[in-house]
Amino acid sequence: MKLTKIKNEIQNALTQGFVDKDIIGNEEMVPRFILNAKGDTMRDHIDHELIHCSSFIFVIAFITEGALTPLKVKLADLARRGIKGRILTSDYLEFNSPKMFYELKKLKNVEVRIADIHTFHAKGYIFNHNDVYQTAIIGSSNLTEAAVATNYEWNLRVTSYQDGEITRKIIEEIENQWKKSHSLTEKWIEGYKIKYEKSQQRYLKAKIEEEIPEYETSKEINPNLMQQEALTNIENIRSNGAQRALVISTTGTGKTYLGAFDVKKFSPDKFLYIVHREQILDKTISSFKKILSNEPAEAFGKVSGNSKDFEGKYLFATIQTLSRDNWLERFDKDEFNYILVDETHRAGAESYKKVLNYFTPQFMLGMTATPDRMDNFNLYELFDYNIAYEIRLQKALDENMLCPFHYIGITDYEVDGQITDDTSQLNWLVSEDRVDYVIKQTEYYSYSGEALQGLIFCSRTEEAKRLAETLSLKRHPSKALTGETPQWEREKIIEELEQRKIEYIITVDVFNEGIDIPCVNQVVMLRNTQSSIVFIQQLGRGLRKSENKKYVTVIDFIGNYKNNYLIPIALVGDKSRDKNSARDDLELNEIAGISTVNFSDIAKEKIYQSINNTSLDSMKILHDDYEDLKARLGRVPFLLDFQSFGTVNSSVFIKKYRNYYQFLLKMKEEFHLTHAEEEILTFISAELTNGKRIVELLLLEEILECDGQLVKGDFIKSVREKGIFYNESVEKSVEQVMSLEFFKKANRKKYGMEQIVKDNKNIYQISEKFKNSFENNPDFKLLVLDAIKAGLENAKEYDITKPFSLYQRYSRKDVCRIIGWTEGDSSTVYGYKVKENVCPIFVTYSKSDAIEDSIKYQDKFINRDIFQWYTRHNVKIDSNEMKKILNKNTTIQLFIKKNDDEGSDFYYFGEVNVVQAEQEEFQVNSDKIEPIVKVQLKLKNTVRQDKYKLFEK
């Protein structure tokens, strides 16, 4: 019976895919065309199939370590479940590296063989489902980073029953080639290695030139696009009379060359470069010499502990030497007409203050990767709030300035149900069992390049020393480098890592910044994430490009830490303080370009729990965000500022404080509104600033620009010219909202009862109170305009040509407003409601344990085109309610949220049509049965694969 059902499902799926799109097929079986579109990549589909299969086989000619590394997390989870696989690959064209074959041998649940075909060029992924049916993805994608994520590829996913001809042919051919192939052994790899190395000689030079920045291989060094833009901005700042500017650029993006290019353009009589550590001076001077190639060698001087070349035109000095009175006073105050301060976030230190207060240059440039300091020093004020250029991690990865990374989040060592947490004792952290576990994981997830050159961050100095000793004893030579390590020894240890004499440097926070070790190809995090800033600083230690690596492996051992929620937020650079955004961050797979983020199932659950248990909008967090932005701007920041700089979402302030005015009062700022003025501001903030419908915002903006009144026809014409969705229903709805008729009495009272905008003989007018306050209270005017502008900024996230935007979130109240109902309707919608030929359906996909089993309906996706939905019980198919739903003139909109943890907002999945409805019976309790209707809803827009994955049970 079960096999017959599966046969029918496959027949329906194939019919939907190849014969009739209106037939309903199971998503696991419906044919899909995959070409690496946004949210619908080969990697997404491979991950999805691996989660659901009972075994698998990849028949792939070309495989890279960079594609295999993120896949290892899924394969490890499968191994824990006892699911095995096979990989048939090749030595065709000597594309696959010997090291990649060694990585394949580490997969304990995967058998690997080498095809005995010289021209083996197959690309197929086959997933078995309990020996009943198979899913195959066949097309153009090899298992390489770009082929499964970013390249324009063509692949087809099809499903076949075990007796089907296509399955028989595929499996028959696989088994035929498998028998002819030979097992992957170390002996075979060693033999292949000789052949591989010979074939690589003719490509070696071209490969190196391709992998390192253009300015490293070109005789004439020219600025890249980022540097060109930054140089233009710096010049514009100087042209406007400014004497200082700041560049914020993540490590590895060419800040030093940028500074040299600008110095060349400025052509100073004498130039000073200030740095905090002597060991990077020589590299800096070397870079400047390349750009200033026309200058003689004697033009460059170094002022440090061991060198005092004061006469050079271009001086490079450490702050420790320069800040001493006997050396500083050798210079005139105006001796340098251009000063460049590297790692300038340190300029709050007394040594820097002393030097920078002493000199009076014509121009000073500051450069830093980490301006967000956790102290009271205002870096932005020091540079007169002139930010010439800013490039953070995600943008730098997108622009291919940094080495891609594969982040692996796995659970920390566990024994007897215990796992590391914030209070773990040192003996636990350095126990032999934990170290063995760490070694096992780091060896499994490996690194790019010929030799391991890694950094390990741990939580305390003694831990670093003990770990270094234990790892060394276990054939992983390591050295601890802590705050106690003298400078000469630090440099020696770094040199040992670069020369491959040791495999790991183990440190606490010493390497958070200012260290340049391009060879690092593995970063291991054995500590709690205390802040997003430190997390990115430590991650960034491995992101500088090097000819010996193609990516960096970042292995994060996740324990029972309260701050686990910071991990996805830091990786994405999400400062919105919104829990829903944090949950979305956790589901990301690709971060930027070919970089990936991968969590094991257990680690992901720990982070999810941390997000749910953490207050992201505490007063302390919002206060710190406020002070950071205030320091950056040099004035009180407003909602629009937070939106523009991608920090706290305006909705966070509004949900917590009703309006931004109340938050400003908490911050002890001097703003004054009357009670009536605050009611109006609260209305705009709570109802409009989310930007989910732009029309009300534009109406307020235009009417305030026209002294409080606006011709209705002119406004309608303006809205339509902008391409905004607008009809009679929208017009009526907007007027109800702005007159407060939309709202229940309680909210009308909260918003002051008086109409905000009324229609007076086709003239829109704001109320007299509103007009008087807007004209006479500058604080009120400022805050109202800010709320409107923040709303218009939020509206950019939505498709203004449609009433709703796919995959955006809406509350029941939002939906009622947008479709033209009243707020009162939102309290009676519950699961769904039909009114005025519109039916919004709200589904909580995973029902709460608190809900009785008798009403836990099996609402679910059948596939990415079909959603199975149940009406309320005690509904018959011939009832008036069902007749309205089944009426072809009824527009049905589908909204879904994962569970009740996500609050009141639902993702919008688009318009749906009823394709099938059938009467069923529902067991309400042991002695009561009531009718219910099961409905198959066809989505107008096929659900994107990444969004579909969010709702997998």
mmCIF file of C-alpha atoms in Angstrom, residues 526-679:
data_model
loop_
_atom_site.group_PDB
_atom_site.id
_atom_site.type_symbol
_atom_site.label_atom_id
_atom_site.label_comp_id
_atom_site.label_asym_id
_atom_site.label_seq_id
_atom_site.Cartn_x
_atom_site.Cartn_y
_atom_site.Cartn_z
ATOM 1 C CA LEU A 526 37.977 27.830 21.687
ATOM 2 C CA ARG A 527 36.301 30.566 23.683
ATOM 3 C CA ASN A 528 33.032 32.325 24.308
ATOM 4 C CA THR A 529 32.172 35.105 21.869
ATOM 5 C CA GLN A 530 32.135 38.177 24.126
ATOM 6 C CA SER A 531 31.504 40.770 21.417
ATOM 7 C CA SER A 532 30.843 41.020 17.689
ATOM 8 C CA ILE A 533 33.837 43.331 17.334
ATOM 9 C CA VAL A 534 36.306 40.842 18.816
ATOM 10 C CA PHE A 535 34.730 37.968 16.868
ATOM 11 C CA ILE A 536 35.287 39.739 13.532
ATOM 12 C CA GLN A 537 38.775 40.865 14.546
ATOM 13 C CA GLN A 538 39.780 37.290 15.283
ATOM 14 C CA LEU A 539 38.079 35.930 12.179
ATOM 15 C CA GLY A 540 39.886 38.577 10.145
ATOM 16 C CA ARG A 541 43.319 37.273 11.162
ATOM 17 C CA GLY A 542 43.022 34.665 8.416
ATOM 18 C CA LEU A 543 41.432 36.726 5.661
ATOM 19 C CA ARG A 544 44.483 38.319 4.065
ATOM 20 C CA LYS A 545 45.166 36.827 0.652
ATOM 21 C CA SER A 546 48.178 34.631 0.097
ATOM 22 C CA GLU A 547 49.377 32.634 -2.871
ATOM 23 C CA ASN A 548 49.453 29.481 -0.741
ATOM 24 C CA LYS A 549 45.769 29.381 0.178
ATOM 25 C CA LYS A 550 42.431 29.641 -1.588
ATOM 26 C CA TYR A 551 40.238 29.922 1.512
ATOM 27 C CA VAL A 552 40.416 29.972 5.314
ATOM 28 C CA THR A 553 38.767 27.367 7.516
ATOM 29 C CA VAL A 554 37.259 28.903 10.658
ATOM 30 C CA ILE A 555 36.303 26.302 13.278
ATOM 31 C CA ASP A 556 34.206 27.574 16.177
ATOM 32 C CA PHE A 557 33.645 25.233 19.135
ATOM 33 C CA ILE A 558 30.255 26.269 20.508
ATOM 34 C CA GLY A 559 29.483 25.480 24.128
ATOM 35 C CA ASN A 560 26.628 26.419 26.444
ATOM 36 C CA TYR A 561 27.453 30.105 26.289
ATOM 37 C CA LYS A 562 24.933 32.860 26.960
ATOM 38 C CA ASN A 563 26.473 34.943 24.173
ATOM 39 C CA ASN A 564 26.055 32.344 21.408
ATOM 40 C CA TYR A 565 23.473 34.622 19.812
ATOM 41 C CA LEU A 566 26.332 36.953 18.810
ATOM 42 C CA ILE A 567 27.802 34.466 16.335
ATOM 43 C CA PRO A 568 25.323 34.752 13.422
ATOM 44 C CA ILE A 569 24.872 38.469 14.126
ATOM 45 C CA ALA A 570 28.618 39.056 13.883
ATOM 46 C CA LEU A 571 29.046 36.957 10.740
ATOM 47 C CA VAL A 572 26.372 38.914 8.895
ATOM 48 C CA GLY A 573 27.217 42.291 10.429
ATOM 49 C CA ASP A 574 23.638 42.571 11.686
ATOM 50 C CA LYS A 575 23.219 45.400 14.199
ATOM 51 C CA SER A 576 19.450 45.691 13.894
ATOM 52 C CA ARG A 577 18.868 44.248 17.426
ATOM 53 C CA ASP A 578 15.869 42.431 15.971
ATOM 54 C CA LYS A 579 15.373 38.798 17.015
ATOM 55 C CA ASN A 580 13.723 37.776 13.765
ATOM 56 C CA SER A 581 16.718 39.116 11.859
ATOM 57 C CA ALA A 582 19.048 37.156 14.159
ATOM 58 C CA ARG A 583 17.121 33.952 13.450
ATOM 59 C CA ASP A 584 17.344 34.623 9.730
ATOM 60 C CA ASP A 585 21.100 35.179 10.100
ATOM 61 C CA LEU A 586 21.376 31.703 11.635
ATOM 62 C CA GLU A 587 19.794 30.145 8.541
ATOM 63 C CA LEU A 588 22.252 31.757 6.119
ATOM 64 C CA ASN A 589 24.513 29.434 4.183
ATOM 65 C CA GLU A 590 26.393 31.782 1.893
ATOM 66 C CA ILE A 591 27.818 34.890 3.520
ATOM 67 C CA ALA A 592 29.362 36.740 0.557
ATOM 68 C CA GLY A 593 30.814 35.473 -2.697
ATOM 69 C CA ILE A 594 31.837 31.850 -2.152
ATOM 70 C CA SER A 595 32.323 32.184 1.609
ATOM 71 C CA THR A 596 29.984 29.951 3.604
ATOM 72 C CA VAL A 597 28.547 29.579 7.089
ATOM 73 C CA ASN A 598 27.774 26.078 8.346
ATOM 74 C CA PHE A 599 26.458 24.951 11.719
ATOM 75 C CA SER A 600 26.073 21.402 12.906
ATOM 76 C CA ASP A 601 22.534 20.522 13.973
ATOM 77 C CA ILE A 602 23.417 20.581 17.683
ATOM 78 C CA ALA A 603 25.364 23.859 17.482
ATOM 79 C CA LYS A 604 22.540 25.542 15.576
ATOM 80 C CA GLU A 605 20.057 24.531 18.272
ATOM 81 C CA LYS A 606 22.290 26.025 20.987
ATOM 82 C CA ILE A 607 22.457 29.339 19.126
ATOM 83 C CA TYR A 608 18.704 29.315 18.481
ATOM 84 C CA GLN A 609 18.087 28.837 22.209
ATOM 85 C CA SER A 610 20.512 31.667 22.992
ATOM 86 C CA ILE A 611 18.633 34.027 20.648
ATOM 87 C CA ASN A 612 15.316 33.151 22.277
ATOM 88 C CA ASN A 613 16.707 33.603 25.791
ATOM 89 C CA THR A 614 18.492 36.898 25.158
ATOM 90 C CA SER A 615 17.206 40.443 25.201
ATOM 91 C CA LEU A 616 18.768 42.060 22.149
ATOM 92 C CA ASP A 617 17.114 45.391 22.935
ATOM 93 C CA SER A 618 18.138 45.892 26.553
ATOM 94 C CA MET A 619 18.671 49.451 27.723
ATOM 95 C CA LYS A 620 22.433 48.863 27.965
ATOM 96 C CA ILE A 621 22.705 47.560 24.393
ATOM 97 C CA LEU A 622 20.608 50.379 22.933
ATOM 98 C CA HIS A 623 22.444 52.959 25.049
ATOM 99 C CA ASP A 624 25.801 51.703 23.746
ATOM 100 C CA ASP A 625 24.552 51.734 20.145
ATOM 101 C CA TYR A 626 23.233 55.243 20.660
ATOM 102 C CA GLU A 627 26.503 56.519 22.122
ATOM 103 C CA ASP A 628 28.528 54.874 19.330
ATOM 104 C CA LEU A 629 26.471 56.564 16.620
ATOM 105 C CA LYS A 630 26.430 59.863 18.499
ATOM 106 C CA ALA A 631 30.229 59.759 18.640
ATOM 107 C CA ARG A 632 30.399 59.040 14.942
ATOM 108 C CA LEU A 633 28.046 61.876 13.952
ATOM 109 C CA GLY A 634 29.081 64.444 16.536
ATOM 110 C CA ARG A 635 25.419 65.142 17.323
ATOM 111 C CA VAL A 636 22.247 63.475 18.555
ATOM 112 C CA PRO A 637 21.420 60.593 16.187
ATOM 113 C CA PHE A 638 17.860 60.045 14.978
ATOM 114 C CA LEU A 639 15.934 57.086 13.604
ATOM 115 C CA LEU A 640 16.998 57.859 10.048
ATOM 116 C CA ASP A 641 20.637 57.840 11.124
ATOM 117 C CA PHE A 642 20.310 54.359 12.600
ATOM 118 C CA GLN A 643 18.624 53.193 9.403
ATOM 119 C CA SER A 644 21.196 54.831 7.137
ATOM 120 C CA PHE A 645 24.148 53.350 9.023
ATOM 121 C CA GLY A 646 22.590 49.892 9.190
ATOM 122 C CA THR A 647 22.411 49.730 12.948
ATOM 123 C CA VAL A 648 19.382 49.464 15.266
ATOM 124 C CA ASN A 649 16.149 49.014 13.359
ATOM 125 C CA SER A 650 13.647 51.788 14.055
ATOM 126 C CA SER A 651 11.017 49.189 14.979
ATOM 127 C CA VAL A 652 13.116 48.155 17.995
ATOM 128 C CA PHE A 653 12.956 51.654 19.513
ATOM 129 C CA ILE A 654 9.267 52.002 18.697
ATOM 130 C CA LYS A 655 8.182 48.629 20.090
ATOM 131 C CA LYS A 656 10.089 49.246 23.307
ATOM 132 C CA TYR A 657 9.413 52.978 23.853
ATOM 133 C CA ARG A 658 6.362 53.801 21.648
ATOM 134 C CA ASN A 659 8.357 56.537 19.893
ATOM 135 C CA TYR A 660 11.921 57.810 19.633
ATOM 136 C CA TYR A 661 11.154 60.839 21.803
ATOM 137 C CA GLN A 662 10.731 58.575 24.830
ATOM 138 C CA PHE A 663 14.077 56.937 24.113
ATOM 139 C CA LEU A 664 15.767 60.334 23.837
ATOM 140 C CA LEU A 665 14.420 61.221 27.263
ATOM 141 C CA LYS A 666 15.992 58.023 28.618
ATOM 142 C CA MET A 667 19.263 59.221 27.085
ATOM 143 C CA LYS A 668 18.876 62.509 29.041
ATOM 144 C CA GLU A 669 18.587 64.585 25.852
ATOM 145 C CA GLU A 670 16.823 67.951 25.934
ATOM 146 C CA PHE A 671 13.682 67.530 23.805
ATOM 147 C CA HIS A 672 10.226 68.763 24.735
ATOM 148 C CA LEU A 673 6.815 67.656 23.426
ATOM 149 C CA THR A 674 3.364 68.217 24.833
ATOM 150 C CA HIS A 675 1.178 65.192 25.523
ATOM 151 C CA ALA A 676 -0.872 65.906 22.368
ATOM 152 C CA GLU A 677 2.281 66.193 20.250
ATOM 153 C CA GLU A 678 3.581 62.901 21.567
ATOM 154 C CA GLU A 679 0.264 61.245 20.661
#
